[in-house]
Amino acid sequence: MTEAHPPGATVAPAPRAQRQTERVADNRRTARLRPETITAVCVFGISILLVLGSRFVSPALGSWDHVNTIILLASFLIVVAFGQGIVIMIGGLDLSVPALITLGGVLTTSWIDASSGMSLPLIPAILLICACIGGISGLGVTLLRIPPFIMTMATGIITASAALGLTSGTPRGAAPPILTALMKASWIGIPVILLFILAFAILGSVLQGRTSYGRRLTAIGANPVAAHVAGIAVRSSVLIAYMLSAAASGFAGMMLAGYANGATLRMGDDYLLPSIAAVVIGGSSILGGSGSFVATIGGAILLTALSTVISALGIPQGWRTVIEGSIILIALLLLRENTFAFLRRRLAR
Amino acid sequence: MSILATKAAATSHRLAPSMPARAKALLASGTGIIIVLYIILYGLYSIWDPTALTADTVLNLTNNAVPLAIAAAGQTLIVLSRGFDLSVAGVISLTNVIMAAYPLDGPLGAVESLAICLAIGGVVGLVNGFLVAVLRLQSIAATLATMIICQGLSLVILDAPGGTVADFISYDLTDVLFGVIPISGLFVAAVVVLWMICRRTAFGTGLYVVGADETAAHLSGINVKRVRILSFVIGGMLYGLAGFMLSAQTATGNPNAGASFLMLTFAAVALGGTSLSGGRGSVIASIIGAATLMLLQKVLFAGGVSSFYTGIFQGVVLVLAVVFGNVVTHFVERRGAT
Amino acid sequence: MSVSPPRLQAVAVTKSYGATTALENVSLDLAAGEVHAVLGENGAGKSTLVKILSGVIAPNSGQMRLDGAVYAPHSILHARQAGVATAFQELSLAPNLTVAEALLLPAMKRGAFGLVSPYQTARAAAEILHRYRLDDVSPIAGIASLSLAHRQRLEIARAMHYAEKVLILDEPTAALTDVEWLFDLVRSTTAAGTAVLYISHRLAEVRTLCKQATVLRNGRSVASVGLSDASDADIFELMVGRTEMAHGRRTHSFARETRSALELNNVTGAKLKGVTLDVKEGEIVGIAALEGQGQRELFRTLVGLDKATSGQILVGGKPVQPKSPRHAIAAGLSFLPEERKVEGIFSTLSTAANIVLPVIQNISRTGFVWPALERHSAARASEGVELNPRYLDFRIADLSGGNQQKALLARAMFTGARTLLLYDPTRGVDVGTKQAIYAAIQAFADRGGSVLLYSSELTELTRLADRCLVLYGARIFEQFTGEAIEERALVAALTGHSRDPAKSKREAAA
């Protein structure tokens, strides 16, 4: 208030007359409780309960080994969902995910097979290629104003076709040792992949929540018009988001190649819908502008934990899929805005 | 047609667009572009493949394109009202496996099967419509869930490709009438006729208004919920019909039969110039868009392009069509505004 | 006839959204053939009342009666069938319709087989257009091809067509150029016995048409007044809740000889027809204009949202060509946009994040955002606009409109720009917020900053501006300085182009 009232001003300070119009204001603690936080806690909570509860299903489940298996199987999805989450955050959708996973895997096995000595520098090279393909999607969306849905579909079809042509229909080769180690080795008794996912989770959440770039992405997703008016470089931010997503998919492809010690042309097909599902279960709005990577990871883990438990139960694939779909639906219904409003009102009392 | 600055009586205005104006509008809309594209492709096809103009080829092309065309017609309804319907894949798979797992033979069986397919699609559409219009979920997320559920149910009914579709359906419905008219084409013709009727009902107009501006639609007295629910229900029934026609064509069941339709219907809709943000487009254009996608494959094959690389061409054509459509619309709207 | 019930009666109508009460115990009587005004500031609850009466939303409590019978419309259509029709402020015409469809929707004329007949629809529409003297509109023209003024006329004509008993006009003259057209039609409508509810904040219009007015303030009905007995000042007091608000003109503390902070030389393009103006350091320059005179384009051009085709823009003496708001901010121009919800707030982000966003790179270290630093910066920025720092942690969507606007002003100032471009900064905010915003703008100018201010409220300009420019026909038409900035003179200049330009020139010179 020191600067607001220099001697020249003739206006009296505003009385606090606006109280009645501000009844929305509840107390600070509950207002700080963001929906993302609630969702993340819920999704992780359900996952943990599920794993603990699975002990009753089979003695092999609910153990530390089971947890490790879940993390291992979920790791691909987590990496893919990171990219998908960023694109969804800005109000887009990345349908090129399967093609880029395949491309990442195919390039890894075919190139590194040819020059096994150069595996380390080749990994960033492959990621760069994937990022460039994502860049094409980004350019189509920003410069040509093609809807993300169509643009990423087109780059997906093109990339898949290129991967097919590149391998003449049959991918050859094996994964480099470094990737096999990432997926299968342990370090002082802890699986490397667990450490990797932990590091990835921290880096991903910091990028989304604690960097100015992440802040810009949220703003663009929340209101692209306002973002432009507020002076944000919308185009370059969006472009980078698609590049990141493509690189993440490419890396998931490498991880899959390392895990299976080979690549197939259909290896990415099973990740498109789960990647969207994980983001949605994690509470992100499909329209963009909200969401947290931690909750998305929770979504990925929940989906994976569920499928391990269901397959242990001996339920056929069909019902498993039905249950998955129902869980997405329930999550959507619970995550509507009024649920949070209700929770907050309750907590505010 | 902009405002005519005259002081004459009301009747001096044209009450219907003039023929040149109509022709211009057709050319400017997605329909015009996609028709021209189709003709060019067919021209190329007939150069590269001498059998292109035989009745056999036409029958083949029609049979190939019909399931996608009908599914794309359904998708268009939802896209027009500014939505996305991913359940198309689930409904097609589900109806396909039901046709293969429980074949009903004879003409009567065909009618019963058709009714079952339409009912399944209608019910899924009703659920989608309820989730989107009443519970106000995002269409893309809600239909993702229903799609996965339908996909699961298909796997429950038939856990691996197999089964046989009734002979009457797989033979007679893929044949020709009077030696020239593909029967499957008649189904598409029926959809087109239904659409033209629909376009001239309150629902048809409502679809465009809701897609362009939901608030304005609401304030103009349109029942937005009913329009949305109806669009999902009719869309779902069309997916059911698409599943029926696909079964007739493949003669067998596959729990993943619908998966490829997910992206292809959107590609067909986009090729037809229907705006993915709603309010502009046409079912007919989407049908021709679907036919174009299928023709493109043949053309590329006839042109000697390795089947490995057809995807590259498809993707490029898709992007170019959308960009071209945007440019034309932009140009026309500019002209219209002045 | 003496005992006949009022045409429309609303008793103790209340509507709240969550914890916010938009309308509280509002009662209203409307006699047949009466034109009744509803007055109130932006956000007083006028629109909510309109929506309830026209069936868009249902009240939480209270009762409405139409000709004595219970009237509880559950949809627009239902209200229309009962004889109540509304011309909405936000114009309910979808752009992809034809005029005929827009007029007759959802019940278009049918031809053979019960199908909609475009020809019959167009013919019916042509009749309606003729009846409401809109013969210059073709029934088959697309809505998108019509000017804003024509769309507003169409909206009004449609409402009149369906309003057998009650016609509700919500700010009907916002985009209208020919007000007499409306007045004539309203008079003939009431002559037929229809009651008219006229919502406006333009007192002069209200006085020509209405005898009785209901004044709303903060969602409550504060008075029902006979307009002939009440002076403008009386009504104004009722609307804002306290008498003195208009006086207290800004003292001119800046020196006339200071340098120009912003100069425009013959800027043309995006509808602008050669705008020349300058804003000195420490000066507040007001822009007064009726709707659609190029003010929007002027501001948008300055921040690069529209493109200038010729002319020169100088910021601090240096020529700039703003390509985007980002460039404008870098050049020292900061913009407060018109539509808070559409162009301003990021509803999912906290208030603090909203305030610092445009210059987030300046308060982040090597690309990382430190919440403590962010909050501290935002707290500093919010001091200047009297925004309570406890709101900084809230999602901005949870704040009242007034506080959102304060946050946006804080954002504009926090960019460190030397020149603020404020487009209608007090649109839809309460009185307290207005005071705070005025104080912040003045303090900014007193510190040597320059302000280009467009406002739809003339009192705001007479009070804040050191100099006031009237924009008419997308060029600067008049200039008023100091004491000459006076409401009557401004009104004359706003509309006076065709009436008596010589007179308004003389007033300006005086």
Coordinates of C-alpha atoms in Angstrom, one line a residue, chain C residues 30-304:
Chain C
L30 CA -44.9 -5.5 -14.8
A31 CA -48.3 -4.1 -16.1
A32 CA -49.6 -4.8 -19.6
G33 CA -48.4 -2.2 -22.0
E34 CA -45.7 -0.9 -19.7
V35 CA -42.1 -0.4 -20.4
H36 CA -40.3 -1.2 -17.2
A37 CA -36.6 -0.5 -16.8
V38 CA -34.1 -2.6 -14.9
L39 CA -31.1 -0.6 -13.9
G40 CA -27.9 -1.6 -12.3
E41 CA -24.2 -1.8 -12.6
N42 CA -22.5 -4.6 -14.4
G43 CA -22.7 -7.6 -12.1
A44 CA -25.7 -6.3 -10.2
G45 CA -27.7 -9.3 -11.3
K46 CA -29.5 -8.0 -14.3
S47 CA -28.5 -10.9 -16.6
T48 CA -29.4 -13.4 -14.0
L49 CA -32.8 -11.9 -13.7
V50 CA -33.2 -12.0 -17.5
K51 CA -32.1 -15.6 -17.6
I52 CA -34.6 -16.6 -14.9
L53 CA -37.5 -14.8 -16.6
S54 CA -36.7 -16.2 -20.0
G55 CA -36.4 -19.8 -18.8
V56 CA -32.7 -20.3 -19.3
I57 CA -32.1 -21.0 -15.6
A58 CA -34.5 -21.9 -12.8
P59 CA -34.5 -19.8 -9.6
N60 CA -33.6 -21.5 -6.3
S61 CA -36.7 -20.0 -4.7
G62 CA -39.4 -17.4 -5.4
Q63 CA -42.4 -17.4 -7.6
M64 CA -43.3 -15.9 -10.9
R65 CA -46.8 -15.3 -12.3
L66 CA -47.9 -14.4 -15.8
D67 CA -51.4 -12.9 -16.0
G68 CA -52.0 -14.3 -12.6
A69 CA -51.2 -17.9 -13.5
V70 CA -48.1 -19.6 -12.1
Y71 CA -45.2 -19.1 -14.5
A72 CA -42.2 -21.5 -14.1
P73 CA -40.6 -21.8 -17.5
H74 CA -38.2 -24.8 -17.8
S75 CA -36.7 -23.8 -21.1
I76 CA -36.6 -20.9 -23.5
L77 CA -39.1 -22.6 -25.7
H78 CA -41.5 -23.1 -22.8
A79 CA -41.2 -19.4 -22.0
R80 CA -41.8 -18.6 -25.6
Q81 CA -44.9 -20.7 -25.7
A82 CA -46.2 -18.8 -22.7
G83 CA -45.7 -15.6 -24.6
V84 CA -42.4 -14.4 -23.0
A85 CA -39.5 -13.8 -25.4
T86 CA -36.1 -12.3 -24.9
A87 CA -33.5 -10.6 -27.0
F88 CA -30.2 -11.5 -25.3
Q89 CA -27.2 -9.3 -24.9
E90 CA -24.9 -12.1 -26.0
L91 CA -26.9 -12.5 -29.2
S92 CA -28.2 -16.1 -29.6
L93 CA -27.6 -16.4 -33.3
A94 CA -25.4 -19.2 -34.4
P95 CA -23.0 -18.0 -37.2
N96 CA -23.6 -21.0 -39.5
L97 CA -27.3 -20.4 -39.9
T98 CA -29.2 -18.4 -42.4
V99 CA -31.3 -15.5 -41.3
A100 CA -34.5 -17.4 -41.9
E101 CA -33.3 -20.4 -39.8
A102 CA -32.2 -18.1 -37.0
L103 CA -35.6 -16.4 -36.9
L104 CA -37.7 -19.5 -37.0
L105 CA -35.6 -22.0 -35.1
P106 CA -36.5 -24.4 -33.6
A107 CA -39.9 -24.6 -35.4
M108 CA -39.2 -24.0 -39.0
K109 CA -41.8 -24.1 -41.7
R110 CA -42.5 -27.5 -43.1
G111 CA -43.4 -28.5 -46.6
A112 CA -44.1 -31.9 -48.2
F113 CA -43.9 -35.0 -45.9
G114 CA -43.5 -32.8 -42.8
L115 CA -40.0 -32.0 -43.8
V116 CA -38.5 -28.6 -43.3
S117 CA -38.9 -26.5 -46.4
P118 CA -36.2 -23.9 -46.9
Y119 CA -38.4 -22.0 -49.3
Q120 CA -41.4 -21.8 -46.9
T121 CA -39.1 -20.9 -44.1
A122 CA -37.5 -18.1 -46.1
R123 CA -40.9 -16.8 -47.0
A124 CA -42.1 -16.8 -43.5
A125 CA -38.9 -15.1 -42.4
A126 CA -39.2 -12.5 -45.1
E127 CA -42.6 -11.6 -43.7
I128 CA -41.2 -11.2 -40.2
L129 CA -38.3 -9.1 -41.5
H130 CA -40.7 -6.9 -43.4
R131 CA -42.9 -6.4 -40.3
Y132 CA -40.0 -5.3 -38.2
R133 CA -38.7 -3.1 -41.0
L134 CA -35.6 -5.1 -41.7
D135 CA -36.2 -5.2 -45.4
D136 CA -32.5 -4.7 -46.1
V137 CA -31.8 -8.2 -44.7
S138 CA -32.0 -11.1 -47.1
P139 CA -33.7 -14.1 -45.5
I140 CA -31.2 -16.5 -47.0
A141 CA -28.1 -14.5 -46.0
G142 CA -25.8 -16.2 -43.6
I143 CA -25.6 -14.9 -40.1
A144 CA -21.9 -14.8 -40.3
S145 CA -22.1 -12.3 -43.2
L146 CA -24.2 -9.8 -41.2
S147 CA -22.8 -6.8 -39.3
L148 CA -23.0 -6.8 -35.5
A149 CA -25.7 -4.1 -35.7
H150 CA -27.8 -6.2 -38.0
R151 CA -27.4 -9.3 -35.8
Q152 CA -28.7 -7.3 -32.9
R153 CA -31.7 -6.1 -34.9
L154 CA -32.4 -9.6 -35.9
E155 CA -32.2 -10.8 -32.3
I156 CA -34.6 -8.0 -31.3
A157 CA -37.0 -8.7 -34.2
R158 CA -37.1 -12.4 -33.3
A159 CA -37.9 -11.7 -29.7
M160 CA -40.7 -9.2 -30.7
H161 CA -42.1 -11.8 -33.1
Y162 CA -42.6 -14.3 -30.3
A163 CA -43.4 -11.9 -27.4
E164 CA -47.1 -12.0 -27.1
K165 CA -47.2 -11.0 -23.5
V166 CA -43.8 -10.0 -22.3
L167 CA -40.8 -8.8 -24.2
I168 CA -37.4 -8.8 -22.5
L169 CA -34.7 -6.6 -24.0
D170 CA -31.3 -7.1 -22.5
E171 CA -29.0 -4.2 -23.4
P172 CA -30.6 -4.0 -26.8
T173 CA -28.7 -1.0 -27.9
A174 CA -25.1 -2.3 -27.2
A175 CA -24.4 -2.7 -30.9
L176 CA -27.3 -0.8 -32.4
T177 CA -26.6 2.3 -34.6
D178 CA -30.1 3.3 -35.2
V179 CA -31.8 3.6 -31.8
E180 CA -35.0 5.2 -33.1
W181 CA -35.8 2.0 -35.0
L182 CA -35.9 0.2 -31.7
F183 CA -37.9 2.9 -29.9
D184 CA -40.6 2.9 -32.6
L185 CA -41.0 -0.8 -32.5
V186 CA -41.1 -0.9 -28.7
R187 CA -43.8 1.7 -28.8
S188 CA -45.9 -0.3 -31.2
T189 CA -45.3 -3.4 -29.2
T190 CA -46.6 -1.9 -26.0
A191 CA -49.6 -0.4 -27.9
A192 CA -50.6 -4.0 -28.5
G193 CA -50.6 -4.7 -24.8
T194 CA -47.2 -6.4 -24.5
A195 CA -45.2 -5.6 -21.4
V196 CA -41.6 -4.8 -22.0
L197 CA -38.7 -5.3 -19.6
Y198 CA -35.9 -3.0 -20.7
I199 CA -32.5 -3.8 -19.2
S200 CA -29.9 -1.1 -19.8
H201 CA -27.3 1.0 -18.1
R202 CA -27.9 3.9 -20.4
L203 CA -30.0 6.3 -18.4
A204 CA -30.9 8.6 -21.3
E205 CA -32.5 5.7 -23.3
V206 CA -34.3 4.5 -20.3
R207 CA -35.8 7.9 -19.6
T208 CA -37.2 8.2 -23.2
L209 CA -38.9 4.8 -23.0
C210 CA -39.8 4.0 -19.4
K211 CA -41.8 5.5 -16.6
Q212 CA -40.9 3.1 -13.9
A213 CA -37.6 1.4 -13.1
T214 CA -36.3 -1.3 -10.7
V215 CA -32.8 -0.7 -9.5
L216 CA -30.6 -3.8 -8.7
R217 CA -27.5 -3.7 -6.6
N218 CA -25.4 -6.6 -5.6
G219 CA -28.1 -9.0 -6.6
R220 CA -30.8 -7.2 -4.6
S221 CA -33.6 -5.0 -5.6
V222 CA -32.9 -1.7 -3.9
A223 CA -35.7 0.4 -5.2
S224 CA -38.6 0.7 -7.6
V225 CA -38.6 4.3 -8.7
G226 CA -40.7 6.5 -10.9
L227 CA -38.3 7.9 -13.4
S228 CA -40.0 11.3 -13.6
D229 CA -39.5 11.9 -9.9
A230 CA -35.9 10.8 -9.7
S231 CA -32.9 12.8 -10.9
D232 CA -29.9 11.1 -12.5
A233 CA -28.0 11.6 -9.3
D234 CA -30.7 9.9 -7.3
I235 CA -30.7 6.9 -9.6
F236 CA -27.0 6.8 -9.7
E237 CA -26.8 6.8 -6.0
L238 CA -29.2 3.8 -5.9
M239 CA -27.2 2.0 -8.4
V240 CA -23.8 2.4 -6.8
G241 CA -24.9 2.6 -3.3
R242 CA -23.2 5.9 -2.4
T243 CA -23.6 9.4 -3.7
E244 CA -20.2 10.6 -4.5
M245 CA -18.3 8.6 -7.0
A246 CA -18.2 10.8 -10.1
H247 CA -16.4 13.7 -8.7
G248 CA -12.8 13.9 -7.7
R249 CA -11.2 14.5 -11.0
R250 CA -7.6 13.6 -11.2
T251 CA -5.1 16.3 -10.4
H252 CA -2.7 17.0 -13.2
S253 CA 0.6 16.3 -11.6
F254 CA 2.5 15.6 -14.7
A255 CA 4.4 18.2 -16.7
R256 CA 3.2 19.0 -20.1
E257 CA 6.6 19.0 -21.6
T258 CA 7.5 15.4 -20.8
R259 CA 8.4 13.0 -23.6
S260 CA 6.0 10.9 -25.5
A261 CA 5.9 7.4 -24.2
L262 CA 3.7 6.1 -27.1
E263 CA 3.1 7.7 -30.4
L264 CA 1.0 6.6 -33.3
N265 CA 1.4 8.3 -36.7
N266 CA -1.4 7.7 -39.2
V267 CA -1.7 4.0 -38.3
T268 CA -3.9 2.3 -40.8
G269 CA -5.1 -1.3 -41.2
A270 CA -7.4 -3.8 -39.3
K271 CA -10.3 -1.3 -39.9
L272 CA -8.3 1.7 -38.6
K273 CA -8.4 4.6 -40.9
G274 CA -5.3 6.5 -40.0
V275 CA -5.1 7.0 -36.2
T276 CA -2.7 9.6 -34.9
L277 CA -2.2 10.0 -31.2
D278 CA 0.4 10.3 -28.5
V279 CA 0.6 9.5 -24.8
K280 CA 3.1 11.4 -22.7
E281 CA 5.0 10.0 -19.8
G282 CA 2.9 10.2 -16.7
E283 CA -0.3 10.9 -18.7
I284 CA -3.6 9.0 -18.8
V285 CA -5.2 9.3 -22.2
G286 CA -8.7 8.2 -22.4
I287 CA -10.4 6.8 -25.5
A288 CA -14.1 7.3 -25.8
A289 CA -16.1 5.6 -28.5
L290 CA -19.4 4.0 -29.2
E291 CA -19.4 0.3 -29.9
G292 CA -17.5 -0.7 -33.0
Q293 CA -15.7 2.5 -33.8
G294 CA -12.3 0.8 -34.0
Q295 CA -11.2 1.0 -30.4
R296 CA -10.9 -2.8 -30.2
E297 CA -8.7 -2.8 -33.4
L298 CA -6.6 0.1 -32.0
F299 CA -5.7 -1.8 -28.9
R300 CA -5.2 -5.1 -30.7
T301 CA -3.0 -3.4 -33.3
L302 CA -0.8 -1.9 -30.6
V303 CA -0.1 -5.3 -29.1
G304 CA 0.3 -7.1 -32.4

